[in-house]
Amino acid sequence: MSARLADLLPDDDIRLDAPPLRWGIAGPGVIAADFATTLLANTAQRLAAVGSRSPERAAAFAARFDAPVAGGYDVLTRDDVDVVYVATVHPAHAPLALAAIEAGKHVLVEKPFATSAAEAQRVADAARAAGVLAMEAMWTRYVPTYRVLDRVLRDGALGTVTTAVASVGWGVPRGAAGRLTDPATGGGVTLDMGVYPLWFAQFATGRATRIAAFGRRRGEVDEEFAAAIEGGGGRLATVGSTMAATTEGHAEIAGTEGRAVVAGHLVFPLGFDLTTRSGTEAWRDERLLPGRGGLAWQAAALAGYVADGVHDSPLHPLADTIALATAMDTIRAAI
Protein backbone atom coordinates (compact mmCIF):
# COMPACT_ATOMS: atom_id res chain seq x y z
CA MET A 1 0.00 0.00 0.00
CA SER A 2 1.21 3.49 -0.79
CA ALA A 3 -0.24 4.92 2.44
CA ARG A 4 -0.84 3.71 5.97
CA LEU A 5 -3.98 1.61 5.99
CA ALA A 6 -5.48 3.64 8.84
CA ASP A 7 -5.23 6.81 6.74
CA LEU A 8 -6.96 5.47 3.63
CA LEU A 9 -10.16 7.01 2.32
CA PRO A 10 -12.22 5.74 -0.61
CA ASP A 11 -10.96 6.80 -4.03
CA ASP A 12 -14.53 7.61 -5.11
CA ASP A 13 -15.62 9.37 -1.95
CA ILE A 14 -19.37 9.91 -1.70
CA ARG A 15 -20.51 13.28 -0.36
CA LEU A 16 -23.37 13.17 2.12
CA ASP A 17 -24.14 16.75 1.10
CA ALA A 18 -24.72 15.78 -2.56
CA PRO A 19 -27.19 18.09 -4.34
CA PRO A 20 -30.69 17.44 -3.03
CA LEU A 21 -33.31 15.43 -4.88
CA ARG A 22 -37.01 15.24 -4.03
CA TRP A 23 -37.67 11.68 -2.86
CA GLY A 24 -40.84 9.66 -2.93
CA ILE A 25 -41.13 6.56 -0.76
CA ALA A 26 -43.14 3.53 -1.85
CA GLY A 27 -44.01 1.30 1.08
CA PRO A 28 -44.01 3.07 4.48
CA GLY A 29 -42.68 0.17 6.56
CA VAL A 30 -39.82 -0.35 9.00
CA ILE A 31 -36.97 -0.15 6.49
CA ALA A 32 -38.54 2.94 4.89
CA ALA A 33 -38.72 4.62 8.30
CA ASP A 34 -35.05 3.89 8.94
CA PHE A 35 -34.23 5.23 5.48
CA ALA A 36 -36.24 8.42 5.97
CA THR A 37 -34.68 8.99 9.40
CA THR A 38 -31.10 8.90 8.15
CA LEU A 39 -31.96 10.63 4.86
CA LEU A 40 -33.21 13.69 6.75
CA ALA A 41 -30.61 13.57 9.53
CA ASN A 42 -27.45 12.91 7.55
CA THR A 43 -27.91 14.13 3.97
CA ALA A 44 -29.17 17.17 2.06
CA GLN A 45 -31.94 15.10 0.43
CA ARG A 46 -35.63 15.99 0.77
CA LEU A 47 -38.72 13.87 1.30
CA ALA A 48 -41.50 14.91 -1.11
CA ALA A 49 -44.14 12.16 -1.08
CA VAL A 50 -45.18 8.86 0.46
CA GLY A 51 -47.19 6.23 -1.41
CA SER A 52 -48.82 3.07 -0.11
CA ARG A 53 -51.65 0.62 -0.80
CA SER A 54 -53.07 2.10 2.40
CA PRO A 55 -53.53 5.89 2.18
CA GLU A 56 -53.92 5.93 5.96
CA ARG A 57 -50.49 4.38 6.48
CA ALA A 58 -49.00 6.77 3.95
CA ALA A 59 -50.55 9.74 5.76
CA ALA A 60 -49.25 8.62 9.15
CA PHE A 61 -45.74 8.13 7.74
CA ALA A 62 -45.83 11.49 5.98
CA ALA A 63 -46.89 13.22 9.18
CA ARG A 64 -44.07 11.53 11.10
CA PHE A 65 -41.44 12.70 8.61
CA ASP A 66 -43.03 15.97 7.52
CA ALA A 67 -43.57 14.89 3.91
CA PRO A 68 -45.94 17.27 2.09
CA VAL A 69 -47.83 14.65 0.04
CA ALA A 70 -49.25 11.23 0.87
CA GLY A 71 -51.65 8.84 -0.81
CA GLY A 72 -51.67 5.85 -3.13
CA TYR A 73 -48.70 4.87 -5.27
CA ASP A 74 -49.86 7.33 -7.93
CA VAL A 75 -48.56 10.27 -5.87
CA LEU A 76 -45.03 9.06 -6.64
CA THR A 77 -45.44 10.02 -10.31
CA ARG A 78 -46.04 13.70 -9.52
CA ASP A 79 -43.84 16.33 -11.15
CA ASP A 80 -42.37 17.32 -7.78
CA VAL A 81 -40.84 13.85 -7.23
CA ASP A 82 -37.39 13.21 -8.73
CA VAL A 83 -36.60 9.72 -7.41
CA VAL A 84 -38.62 6.87 -5.92
CA TYR A 85 -37.32 4.62 -3.16
CA VAL A 86 -39.14 1.28 -3.43
CA ALA A 87 -39.33 -0.38 0.00
CA THR A 88 -42.34 -2.67 -0.36
CA VAL A 89 -42.49 -6.46 -0.12
CA HIS A 90 -40.32 -8.15 -2.73
CA PRO A 91 -42.93 -9.05 -5.39
CA ALA A 92 -43.95 -5.38 -5.73
CA HIS A 93 -40.40 -4.13 -6.37
CA ALA A 94 -40.33 -4.60 -10.13
CA PRO A 95 -43.88 -3.39 -10.88
CA LEU A 96 -43.46 -0.22 -8.82
CA ALA A 97 -40.00 0.45 -10.25
CA LEU A 98 -41.34 0.06 -13.79
CA ALA A 99 -44.22 2.45 -13.07
CA ALA A 100 -41.83 5.05 -11.65
CA ILE A 101 -39.45 4.68 -14.60
CA GLU A 102 -42.33 5.08 -17.05
CA ALA A 103 -43.09 8.38 -15.29
CA GLY A 104 -39.48 9.48 -15.80
CA LYS A 105 -38.32 8.97 -12.22
CA HIS A 106 -35.01 7.62 -11.02
CA VAL A 107 -35.41 4.60 -8.75
CA LEU A 108 -33.61 3.15 -5.75
CA VAL A 109 -35.04 -0.34 -5.27
CA GLU A 110 -34.60 -2.23 -2.03
CA LYS A 111 -32.79 -5.52 -2.19
CA PRO A 112 -33.59 -7.83 -3.78
CA PHE A 113 -33.99 -5.62 -6.83
CA ALA A 114 -36.53 -8.13 -8.16
CA THR A 115 -37.67 -11.66 -7.43
CA SER A 116 -35.91 -13.11 -10.49
CA ALA A 117 -33.14 -12.26 -12.92
CA ALA A 118 -35.72 -11.93 -15.72
CA GLU A 119 -37.61 -9.29 -13.72
CA ALA A 120 -34.38 -7.48 -12.88
CA GLN A 121 -33.43 -7.41 -16.55
CA ARG A 122 -36.80 -5.89 -17.50
CA VAL A 123 -36.34 -3.07 -14.99
CA ALA A 124 -32.75 -2.47 -16.13
CA ASP A 125 -33.81 -2.36 -19.79
CA ALA A 126 -36.64 0.06 -19.01
CA ALA A 127 -34.34 2.40 -17.09
CA ARG A 128 -31.79 2.46 -19.90
CA ALA A 129 -34.51 3.13 -22.49
CA ALA A 130 -35.93 5.97 -20.37
CA GLY A 131 -32.54 7.50 -19.61
CA VAL A 132 -33.03 7.36 -15.84
CA LEU A 133 -30.88 5.89 -13.08
CA ALA A 134 -32.05 2.60 -11.57
CA MET A 135 -30.03 1.33 -8.62
CA GLU A 136 -30.35 -1.60 -6.25
CA ALA A 137 -30.30 -0.51 -2.62
CA MET A 138 -27.35 -2.76 -1.81
CA TRP A 139 -26.47 -0.23 0.86
CA THR A 140 -23.49 -2.12 2.31
CA ARG A 141 -21.59 -1.52 -0.95
CA TYR A 142 -21.74 2.24 -0.37
CA VAL A 143 -20.58 2.45 3.26
CA PRO A 144 -16.95 3.55 3.76
CA THR A 145 -15.77 0.11 4.94
CA TYR A 146 -16.45 -1.60 1.64
CA ARG A 147 -15.32 1.31 -0.48
CA VAL A 148 -11.94 1.30 1.29
CA LEU A 149 -11.75 -2.50 1.18
CA ASP A 150 -12.38 -2.32 -2.57
CA ARG A 151 -9.43 0.05 -2.87
CA VAL A 152 -7.25 -2.35 -0.86
CA LEU A 153 -8.21 -5.22 -3.17
CA ARG A 154 -7.55 -3.17 -6.31
CA ASP A 155 -4.17 -2.05 -4.94
CA GLY A 156 -3.15 -5.72 -4.61
CA ALA A 157 -2.59 -5.80 -0.85
CA LEU A 158 -3.92 -9.38 -0.72
CA GLY A 159 -2.02 -10.48 -3.81
CA THR A 160 -4.26 -12.65 -5.97
CA VAL A 161 -7.62 -13.20 -4.30
CA THR A 162 -8.35 -16.91 -4.01
CA THR A 163 -11.27 -17.39 -1.63
CA ALA A 164 -14.01 -15.62 0.29
CA VAL A 165 -16.25 -16.76 3.13
CA ALA A 166 -19.48 -15.11 4.28
CA SER A 167 -22.55 -16.00 6.31
CA VAL A 168 -25.60 -14.18 7.61
CA GLY A 169 -28.31 -15.62 9.82
CA TRP A 170 -31.02 -14.12 11.97
CA GLY A 171 -33.19 -16.64 13.75
CA VAL A 172 -36.92 -16.58 13.02
CA PRO A 173 -38.90 -18.81 15.43
CA ARG A 174 -40.69 -21.75 13.83
CA GLY A 175 -44.35 -21.09 13.54
CA ALA A 176 -43.81 -17.33 13.35
CA ALA A 177 -46.02 -15.56 10.84
CA GLY A 178 -44.82 -12.64 8.74
CA ARG A 179 -43.15 -11.58 5.54
CA LEU A 180 -40.18 -13.94 5.81
CA THR A 181 -42.29 -17.10 6.00
CA ASP A 182 -45.02 -16.12 3.52
CA PRO A 183 -44.46 -17.10 -0.14
CA ALA A 184 -46.99 -14.46 -1.24
CA THR A 185 -44.67 -11.71 0.01
CA GLY A 186 -41.51 -13.21 -1.48
CA GLY A 187 -40.56 -14.97 1.75
CA GLY A 188 -37.54 -17.17 2.31
CA VAL A 189 -33.98 -16.62 3.35
CA THR A 190 -32.34 -16.27 -0.07
CA LEU A 191 -34.22 -13.15 -1.20
CA ASP A 192 -33.86 -11.54 2.20
CA MET A 193 -30.79 -11.93 4.41
CA GLY A 194 -29.14 -14.32 1.95
CA VAL A 195 -28.58 -11.52 -0.53
CA TYR A 196 -25.87 -10.03 1.73
CA PRO A 197 -23.35 -12.92 1.79
CA LEU A 198 -24.05 -13.56 -1.89
CA TRP A 199 -23.25 -9.92 -2.63
CA PHE A 200 -20.06 -10.17 -0.56
CA ALA A 201 -18.94 -13.24 -2.52
CA GLN A 202 -19.54 -11.38 -5.77
CA PHE A 203 -17.71 -8.31 -4.46
CA ALA A 204 -14.69 -10.43 -3.50
CA THR A 205 -14.49 -13.06 -6.23
CA GLY A 206 -16.50 -11.69 -9.16
CA ARG A 207 -19.77 -12.70 -10.75
CA ALA A 208 -20.59 -16.36 -10.29
CA THR A 209 -19.84 -18.76 -13.12
CA ARG A 210 -20.82 -21.95 -11.25
CA ILE A 211 -22.87 -22.55 -8.10
CA ALA A 212 -23.50 -25.72 -6.09
CA ALA A 213 -26.12 -25.15 -3.42
CA PHE A 214 -27.90 -27.15 -0.75
CA GLY A 215 -30.59 -26.13 1.66
CA ARG A 216 -33.74 -26.78 3.62
CA ARG A 217 -37.27 -25.50 3.39
CA ARG A 218 -39.70 -24.29 6.01
CA GLY A 219 -43.12 -24.91 4.60
CA GLU A 220 -43.30 -23.19 1.22
CA VAL A 221 -40.17 -21.02 1.58
CA ASP A 222 -36.44 -21.66 1.81
CA GLU A 223 -35.17 -21.64 5.40
CA GLU A 224 -31.41 -21.92 4.90
CA PHE A 225 -28.77 -22.61 2.30
CA ALA A 226 -25.09 -23.29 1.88
CA ALA A 227 -23.43 -22.62 -1.46
CA ALA A 228 -20.05 -23.14 -3.09
CA ILE A 229 -19.46 -20.53 -5.76
CA GLU A 230 -16.86 -20.21 -8.50
CA GLY A 231 -16.30 -16.63 -9.56
CA GLY A 232 -14.08 -14.89 -12.06
CA GLY A 233 -10.67 -16.42 -12.69
CA GLY A 234 -11.56 -19.57 -10.76
CA ARG A 235 -11.79 -17.74 -7.43
CA LEU A 236 -13.94 -19.56 -4.90
CA ALA A 237 -16.42 -18.53 -2.22
CA THR A 238 -18.39 -20.39 0.41
CA VAL A 239 -21.61 -18.70 1.43
CA GLY A 240 -24.39 -19.49 3.86
CA SER A 241 -27.57 -17.97 5.19
CA THR A 242 -30.20 -19.17 7.62
CA MET A 243 -33.29 -18.10 9.48
CA ALA A 244 -33.09 -21.21 11.65
CA ALA A 245 -30.35 -19.63 13.78
CA THR A 246 -28.49 -16.39 14.38
CA THR A 247 -24.87 -16.22 13.20
CA GLU A 248 -22.11 -13.69 13.82
CA GLY A 249 -22.20 -12.34 10.25
CA HIS A 250 -18.60 -13.35 9.51
CA ALA A 251 -16.96 -12.27 6.26
CA GLU A 252 -13.37 -12.55 5.04
CA ILE A 253 -11.34 -12.51 1.84
CA ALA A 254 -8.07 -14.43 1.44
CA GLY A 255 -5.37 -14.02 -1.16
CA THR A 256 -1.85 -15.17 -1.92
CA GLU A 257 -0.37 -12.33 0.16
CA GLY A 258 -2.81 -12.00 3.05
CA ARG A 259 -6.40 -11.76 4.19
CA ALA A 260 -8.99 -9.15 5.13
CA VAL A 261 -11.58 -9.87 7.83
CA VAL A 262 -14.60 -7.61 8.25
CA ALA A 263 -14.82 -6.18 11.77
CA GLY A 264 -18.26 -6.48 13.29
CA HIS A 265 -21.15 -7.89 11.32
CA LEU A 266 -20.97 -8.27 7.53
CA VAL A 267 -24.13 -6.18 7.18
CA PHE A 268 -23.12 -3.55 9.75
CA PRO A 269 -19.33 -3.31 9.33
CA LEU A 270 -17.13 -1.31 11.68
CA GLY A 271 -14.12 -1.61 9.38
CA PHE A 272 -11.76 -4.48 8.63
CA ASP A 273 -8.48 -6.06 9.71
CA LEU A 274 -5.80 -6.61 7.07
CA THR A 275 -3.18 -9.29 7.73
CA THR A 276 -0.16 -9.59 5.45
CA ARG A 277 3.39 -10.82 5.88
CA SER A 278 4.15 -7.46 7.48
CA GLY A 279 1.64 -8.02 10.26
CA THR A 280 -1.93 -6.97 10.98
CA GLU A 281 -3.39 -3.48 10.54
CA ALA A 282 -6.87 -2.27 11.37
CA TRP A 283 -9.01 0.14 9.37
CA ARG A 284 -12.01 1.53 11.21
CA ASP A 285 -14.80 3.71 9.88
CA GLU A 286 -14.34 7.09 11.57
CA ARG A 287 -17.46 8.36 9.77
CA LEU A 288 -19.55 5.44 10.97
CA LEU A 289 -23.31 5.94 10.81
CA PRO A 290 -24.41 3.18 13.19
CA GLY A 291 -26.87 0.50 12.23
CA ARG A 292 -29.17 1.43 9.39
CA GLY A 293 -27.93 4.99 9.58
CA GLY A 294 -25.57 3.79 6.86
CA LEU A 295 -28.49 3.80 4.42
CA ALA A 296 -27.64 7.48 3.94
CA TRP A 297 -24.56 6.62 1.88
CA GLN A 298 -26.53 4.96 -0.94
CA ALA A 299 -28.99 7.87 -1.14
CA ALA A 300 -26.15 10.39 -1.30
CA ALA A 301 -24.41 8.27 -3.93
CA LEU A 302 -27.51 8.20 -6.13
CA ALA A 303 -27.97 11.96 -5.80
CA GLY A 304 -24.35 12.52 -6.78
CA TYR A 305 -24.68 10.26 -9.80
CA VAL A 306 -27.79 12.10 -10.96
CA ALA A 307 -26.03 15.45 -10.56
CA ASP A 308 -23.13 14.14 -12.64
CA GLY A 309 -25.36 12.63 -15.35
CA VAL A 310 -24.35 9.05 -14.48
CA HIS A 311 -27.01 6.49 -15.45
CA ASP A 312 -25.58 3.37 -13.79
CA SER A 313 -23.95 3.01 -10.40
CA PRO A 314 -20.18 2.55 -10.78
CA LEU A 315 -20.04 0.76 -7.41
CA HIS A 316 -22.94 -1.68 -7.93
CA PRO A 317 -23.94 -1.52 -11.60
CA LEU A 318 -27.06 -3.14 -12.98
CA ALA A 319 -24.93 -5.93 -14.45
CA ASP A 320 -23.94 -6.85 -10.88
CA THR A 321 -27.57 -6.63 -9.76
CA ILE A 322 -28.65 -9.02 -12.52
CA ALA A 323 -25.77 -11.40 -11.78
CA LEU A 324 -26.80 -11.44 -8.12
CA ALA A 325 -30.41 -12.14 -9.09
CA THR A 326 -29.21 -14.98 -11.30
CA ALA A 327 -27.29 -16.50 -8.39
CA MET A 328 -30.40 -16.30 -6.22
CA ASP A 329 -32.46 -17.97 -8.96
CA THR A 330 -29.96 -20.84 -9.03
CA ILE A 331 -29.94 -21.31 -5.26
CA ARG A 332 -33.71 -21.14 -4.90
CA ALA A 333 -34.12 -23.68 -7.71
CA ALA A 334 -31.67 -26.02 -5.99
CA ILE A 335 -33.59 -25.82 -2.71
Coordinates of C-alpha atoms in Angstrom, one line a residue:
M1 CA 0.0 0.0 0.0
S2 CA 1.2 3.5 -0.8
A3 CA -0.2 4.9 2.4
R4 CA -0.8 3.7 6.0
L5 CA -4.0 1.6 6.0
A6 CA -5.5 3.6 8.8
D7 CA -5.2 6.8 6.7
L8 CA -7.0 5.5 3.6
L9 CA -10.2 7.0 2.3
P10 CA -12.2 5.7 -0.6
D11 CA -11.0 6.8 -4.0
D12 CA -14.5 7.6 -5.1
D13 CA -15.6 9.4 -2.0
I14 CA -19.4 9.9 -1.7
R15 CA -20.5 13.3 -0.4
L16 CA -23.4 13.2 2.1
D17 CA -24.1 16.8 1.1
A18 CA -24.7 15.8 -2.6
P19 CA -27.2 18.1 -4.3
P20 CA -30.7 17.4 -3.0
L21 CA -33.3 15.4 -4.9
R22 CA -37.0 15.2 -4.0
W23 CA -37.7 11.7 -2.9
G24 CA -40.8 9.7 -2.9
I25 CA -41.1 6.6 -0.8
A26 CA -43.1 3.5 -1.8
G27 CA -44.0 1.3 1.1
P28 CA -44.0 3.1 4.5
G29 CA -42.7 0.2 6.6
V30 CA -39.8 -0.4 9.0
I31 CA -37.0 -0.2 6.5
A32 CA -38.5 2.9 4.9
A33 CA -38.7 4.6 8.3
D34 CA -35.0 3.9 8.9
F35 CA -34.2 5.2 5.5
A36 CA -36.2 8.4 6.0
T37 CA -34.7 9.0 9.4
T38 CA -31.1 8.9 8.1
L39 CA -32.0 10.6 4.9
L40 CA -33.2 13.7 6.7
A41 CA -30.6 13.6 9.5
N42 CA -27.4 12.9 7.5
T43 CA -27.9 14.1 4.0
A44 CA -29.2 17.2 2.1
Q45 CA -31.9 15.1 0.4
R46 CA -35.6 16.0 0.8
L47 CA -38.7 13.9 1.3
A48 CA -41.5 14.9 -1.1
A49 CA -44.1 12.2 -1.1
V50 CA -45.2 8.9 0.5
G51 CA -47.2 6.2 -1.4
S52 CA -48.8 3.1 -0.1
R53 CA -51.6 0.6 -0.8
S54 CA -53.1 2.1 2.4
P55 CA -53.5 5.9 2.2
E56 CA -53.9 5.9 6.0
R57 CA -50.5 4.4 6.5
A58 CA -49.0 6.8 4.0
A59 CA -50.6 9.7 5.8
A60 CA -49.3 8.6 9.1
F61 CA -45.7 8.1 7.7
A62 CA -45.8 11.5 6.0
A63 CA -46.9 13.2 9.2
R64 CA -44.1 11.5 11.1
F65 CA -41.4 12.7 8.6
D66 CA -43.0 16.0 7.5
A67 CA -43.6 14.9 3.9
P68 CA -45.9 17.3 2.1
V69 CA -47.8 14.6 0.0
A70 CA -49.3 11.2 0.9
G71 CA -51.7 8.8 -0.8
G72 CA -51.7 5.9 -3.1
Y73 CA -48.7 4.9 -5.3
D74 CA -49.9 7.3 -7.9
V75 CA -48.6 10.3 -5.9
L76 CA -45.0 9.1 -6.6
T77 CA -45.4 10.0 -10.3
R78 CA -46.0 13.7 -9.5
D79 CA -43.8 16.3 -11.2
D80 CA -42.4 17.3 -7.8
V81 CA -40.8 13.9 -7.2
D82 CA -37.4 13.2 -8.7
V83 CA -36.6 9.7 -7.4
V84 CA -38.6 6.9 -5.9
Y85 CA -37.3 4.6 -3.2
V86 CA -39.1 1.3 -3.4
A87 CA -39.3 -0.4 0.0
T88 CA -42.3 -2.7 -0.4
V89 CA -42.5 -6.5 -0.1
H90 CA -40.3 -8.2 -2.7
P91 CA -42.9 -9.1 -5.4
A92 CA -43.9 -5.4 -5.7
H93 CA -40.4 -4.1 -6.4
A94 CA -40.3 -4.6 -10.1
P95 CA -43.9 -3.4 -10.9
L96 CA -43.5 -0.2 -8.8
A97 CA -40.0 0.4 -10.3
L98 CA -41.3 0.1 -13.8
A99 CA -44.2 2.4 -13.1
A100 CA -41.8 5.0 -11.7
I101 CA -39.5 4.7 -14.6
E102 CA -42.3 5.1 -17.0
A103 CA -43.1 8.4 -15.3
G104 CA -39.5 9.5 -15.8
K105 CA -38.3 9.0 -12.2
H106 CA -35.0 7.6 -11.0
V107 CA -35.4 4.6 -8.7
L108 CA -33.6 3.2 -5.7
V109 CA -35.0 -0.3 -5.3
E110 CA -34.6 -2.2 -2.0
K111 CA -32.8 -5.5 -2.2
P112 CA -33.6 -7.8 -3.8
F113 CA -34.0 -5.6 -6.8
A114 CA -36.5 -8.1 -8.2
T115 CA -37.7 -11.7 -7.4
S116 CA -35.9 -13.1 -10.5
A117 CA -33.1 -12.3 -12.9
A118 CA -35.7 -11.9 -15.7
E119 CA -37.6 -9.3 -13.7
A120 CA -34.4 -7.5 -12.9
Q121 CA -33.4 -7.4 -16.6
R122 CA -36.8 -5.9 -17.5
V123 CA -36.3 -3.1 -15.0
A124 CA -32.7 -2.5 -16.1
D125 CA -33.8 -2.4 -19.8
A126 CA -36.6 0.1 -19.0
A127 CA -34.3 2.4 -17.1
R128 CA -31.8 2.5 -19.9
A129 CA -34.5 3.1 -22.5
A130 CA -35.9 6.0 -20.4
G131 CA -32.5 7.5 -19.6
V132 CA -33.0 7.4 -15.8
L133 CA -30.9 5.9 -13.1
A134 CA -32.0 2.6 -11.6
M135 CA -30.0 1.3 -8.6
E136 CA -30.3 -1.6 -6.3
A137 CA -30.3 -0.5 -2.6
M138 CA -27.3 -2.8 -1.8
W139 CA -26.5 -0.2 0.9
T140 CA -23.5 -2.1 2.3
R141 CA -21.6 -1.5 -0.9
Y142 CA -21.7 2.2 -0.4
V143 CA -20.6 2.4 3.3
P144 CA -17.0 3.6 3.8
T145 CA -15.8 0.1 4.9
Y146 CA -16.4 -1.6 1.6
R147 CA -15.3 1.3 -0.5
V148 CA -11.9 1.3 1.3
L149 CA -11.7 -2.5 1.2
D150 CA -12.4 -2.3 -2.6
R151 CA -9.4 0.0 -2.9
V152 CA -7.3 -2.3 -0.9
L153 CA -8.2 -5.2 -3.2
R154 CA -7.5 -3.2 -6.3
D155 CA -4.2 -2.1 -4.9
G156 CA -3.2 -5.7 -4.6
A157 CA -2.6 -5.8 -0.9
L158 CA -3.9 -9.4 -0.7
G159 CA -2.0 -10.5 -3.8
T160 CA -4.3 -12.7 -6.0
V161 CA -7.6 -13.2 -4.3
T162 CA -8.3 -16.9 -4.0
T163 CA -11.3 -17.4 -1.6
A164 CA -14.0 -15.6 0.3
V165 CA -16.2 -16.8 3.1
A166 CA -19.5 -15.1 4.3
S167 CA -22.6 -16.0 6.3
V168 CA -25.6 -14.2 7.6
G169 CA -28.3 -15.6 9.8
W170 CA -31.0 -14.1 12.0
G171 CA -33.2 -16.6 13.7
V172 CA -36.9 -16.6 13.0
P173 CA -38.9 -18.8 15.4
R174 CA -40.7 -21.8 13.8
G175 CA -44.4 -21.1 13.5
A176 CA -43.8 -17.3 13.3
A177 CA -46.0 -15.6 10.8
G178 CA -44.8 -12.6 8.7
R179 CA -43.1 -11.6 5.5
L180 CA -40.2 -13.9 5.8
T181 CA -42.3 -17.1 6.0
D182 CA -45.0 -16.1 3.5
P183 CA -44.5 -17.1 -0.1
A184 CA -47.0 -14.5 -1.2
T185 CA -44.7 -11.7 0.0
G186 CA -41.5 -13.2 -1.5
G187 CA -40.6 -15.0 1.7
G188 CA -37.5 -17.2 2.3
V189 CA -34.0 -16.6 3.4
T190 CA -32.3 -16.3 -0.1
L191 CA -34.2 -13.2 -1.2
D192 CA -33.9 -11.5 2.2
M193 CA -30.8 -11.9 4.4
G194 CA -29.1 -14.3 1.9
V195 CA -28.6 -11.5 -0.5
Y196 CA -25.9 -10.0 1.7
P197 CA -23.4 -12.9 1.8
L198 CA -24.0 -13.6 -1.9
W199 CA -23.3 -9.9 -2.6
F200 CA -20.1 -10.2 -0.6
A201 CA -18.9 -13.2 -2.5
Q202 CA -19.5 -11.4 -5.8
F203 CA -17.7 -8.3 -4.5
A204 CA -14.7 -10.4 -3.5
T205 CA -14.5 -13.1 -6.2
G206 CA -16.5 -11.7 -9.2
R207 CA -19.8 -12.7 -10.7
A208 CA -20.6 -16.4 -10.3
T209 CA -19.8 -18.8 -13.1
R210 CA -20.8 -22.0 -11.2
I211 CA -22.9 -22.6 -8.1
A212 CA -23.5 -25.7 -6.1
A213 CA -26.1 -25.1 -3.4
F214 CA -27.9 -27.2 -0.7
G215 CA -30.6 -26.1 1.7
R216 CA -33.7 -26.8 3.6
R217 CA -37.3 -25.5 3.4
R218 CA -39.7 -24.3 6.0
G219 CA -43.1 -24.9 4.6
E220 CA -43.3 -23.2 1.2
V221 CA -40.2 -21.0 1.6
D222 CA -36.4 -21.7 1.8
E223 CA -35.2 -21.6 5.4
E224 CA -31.4 -21.9 4.9
F225 CA -28.8 -22.6 2.3
A226 CA -25.1 -23.3 1.9
A227 CA -23.4 -22.6 -1.5
A228 CA -20.0 -23.1 -3.1
I229 CA -19.5 -20.5 -5.8
E230 CA -16.9 -20.2 -8.5
G231 CA -16.3 -16.6 -9.6
G232 CA -14.1 -14.9 -12.1
G233 CA -10.7 -16.4 -12.7
G234 CA -11.6 -19.6 -10.8
R235 CA -11.8 -17.7 -7.4
L236 CA -13.9 -19.6 -4.9
A237 CA -16.4 -18.5 -2.2
T238 CA -18.4 -20.4 0.4
V239 CA -21.6 -18.7 1.4
G240 CA -24.4 -19.5 3.9
S241 CA -27.6 -18.0 5.2
T242 CA -30.2 -19.2 7.6
M243 CA -33.3 -18.1 9.5
A244 CA -33.1 -21.2 11.7
A245 CA -30.3 -19.6 13.8
T246 CA -28.5 -16.4 14.4
T247 CA -24.9 -16.2 13.2
E248 CA -22.1 -13.7 13.8
G249 CA -22.2 -12.3 10.2
H250 CA -18.6 -13.4 9.5
A251 CA -17.0 -12.3 6.3
E252 CA -13.4 -12.5 5.0
I253 CA -11.3 -12.5 1.8
A254 CA -8.1 -14.4 1.4
G255 CA -5.4 -14.0 -1.2
T256 CA -1.8 -15.2 -1.9
E257 CA -0.4 -12.3 0.2
G258 CA -2.8 -12.0 3.0
R259 CA -6.4 -11.8 4.2
A260 CA -9.0 -9.2 5.1
V261 CA -11.6 -9.9 7.8
V262 CA -14.6 -7.6 8.3
A263 CA -14.8 -6.2 11.8
G264 CA -18.3 -6.5 13.3
H265 CA -21.2 -7.9 11.3
L266 CA -21.0 -8.3 7.5
V267 CA -24.1 -6.2 7.2
F268 CA -23.1 -3.5 9.7
P269 CA -19.3 -3.3 9.3
L270 CA -17.1 -1.3 11.7
G271 CA -14.1 -1.6 9.4
F272 CA -11.8 -4.5 8.6
D273 CA -8.5 -6.1 9.7
L274 CA -5.8 -6.6 7.1
T275 CA -3.2 -9.3 7.7
T276 CA -0.2 -9.6 5.4
R277 CA 3.4 -10.8 5.9
S278 CA 4.2 -7.5 7.5
G279 CA 1.6 -8.0 10.3
T280 CA -1.9 -7.0 11.0
E281 CA -3.4 -3.5 10.5
A282 CA -6.9 -2.3 11.4
W283 CA -9.0 0.1 9.4
R284 CA -12.0 1.5 11.2
D285 CA -14.8 3.7 9.9
E286 CA -14.3 7.1 11.6
R287 CA -17.5 8.4 9.8
L288 CA -19.6 5.4 11.0
L289 CA -23.3 5.9 10.8
P290 CA -24.4 3.2 13.2
G291 CA -26.9 0.5 12.2
R292 CA -29.2 1.4 9.4
G293 CA -27.9 5.0 9.6
G294 CA -25.6 3.8 6.9
L295 CA -28.5 3.8 4.4
A296 CA -27.6 7.5 3.9
W297 CA -24.6 6.6 1.9
Q298 CA -26.5 5.0 -0.9
A299 CA -29.0 7.9 -1.1
A300 CA -26.2 10.4 -1.3
A301 CA -24.4 8.3 -3.9
L302 CA -27.5 8.2 -6.1
A303 CA -28.0 12.0 -5.8
G304 CA -24.4 12.5 -6.8
Y305 CA -24.7 10.3 -9.8
V306 CA -27.8 12.1 -11.0
A307 CA -26.0 15.5 -10.6
D308 CA -23.1 14.1 -12.6
G309 CA -25.4 12.6 -15.4
V310 CA -24.4 9.1 -14.5
H311 CA -27.0 6.5 -15.4
D312 CA -25.6 3.4 -13.8
S313 CA -23.9 3.0 -10.4
P314 CA -20.2 2.6 -10.8
L315 CA -20.0 0.8 -7.4
H316 CA -22.9 -1.7 -7.9
P317 CA -23.9 -1.5 -11.6
L318 CA -27.1 -3.1 -13.0
A319 CA -24.9 -5.9 -14.4
D320 CA -23.9 -6.9 -10.9
T321 CA -27.6 -6.6 -9.8
I322 CA -28.7 -9.0 -12.5
A323 CA -25.8 -11.4 -11.8
L324 CA -26.8 -11.4 -8.1
A325 CA -30.4 -12.1 -9.1
T326 CA -29.2 -15.0 -11.3
A327 CA -27.3 -16.5 -8.4
M328 CA -30.4 -16.3 -6.2
D329 CA -32.5 -18.0 -9.0
T330 CA -30.0 -20.8 -9.0
I331 CA -29.9 -21.3 -5.3
R332 CA -33.7 -21.1 -4.9
A333 CA -34.1 -23.7 -7.7
A334 CA -31.7 -26.0 -6.0
I335 CA -33.6 -25.8 -2.7

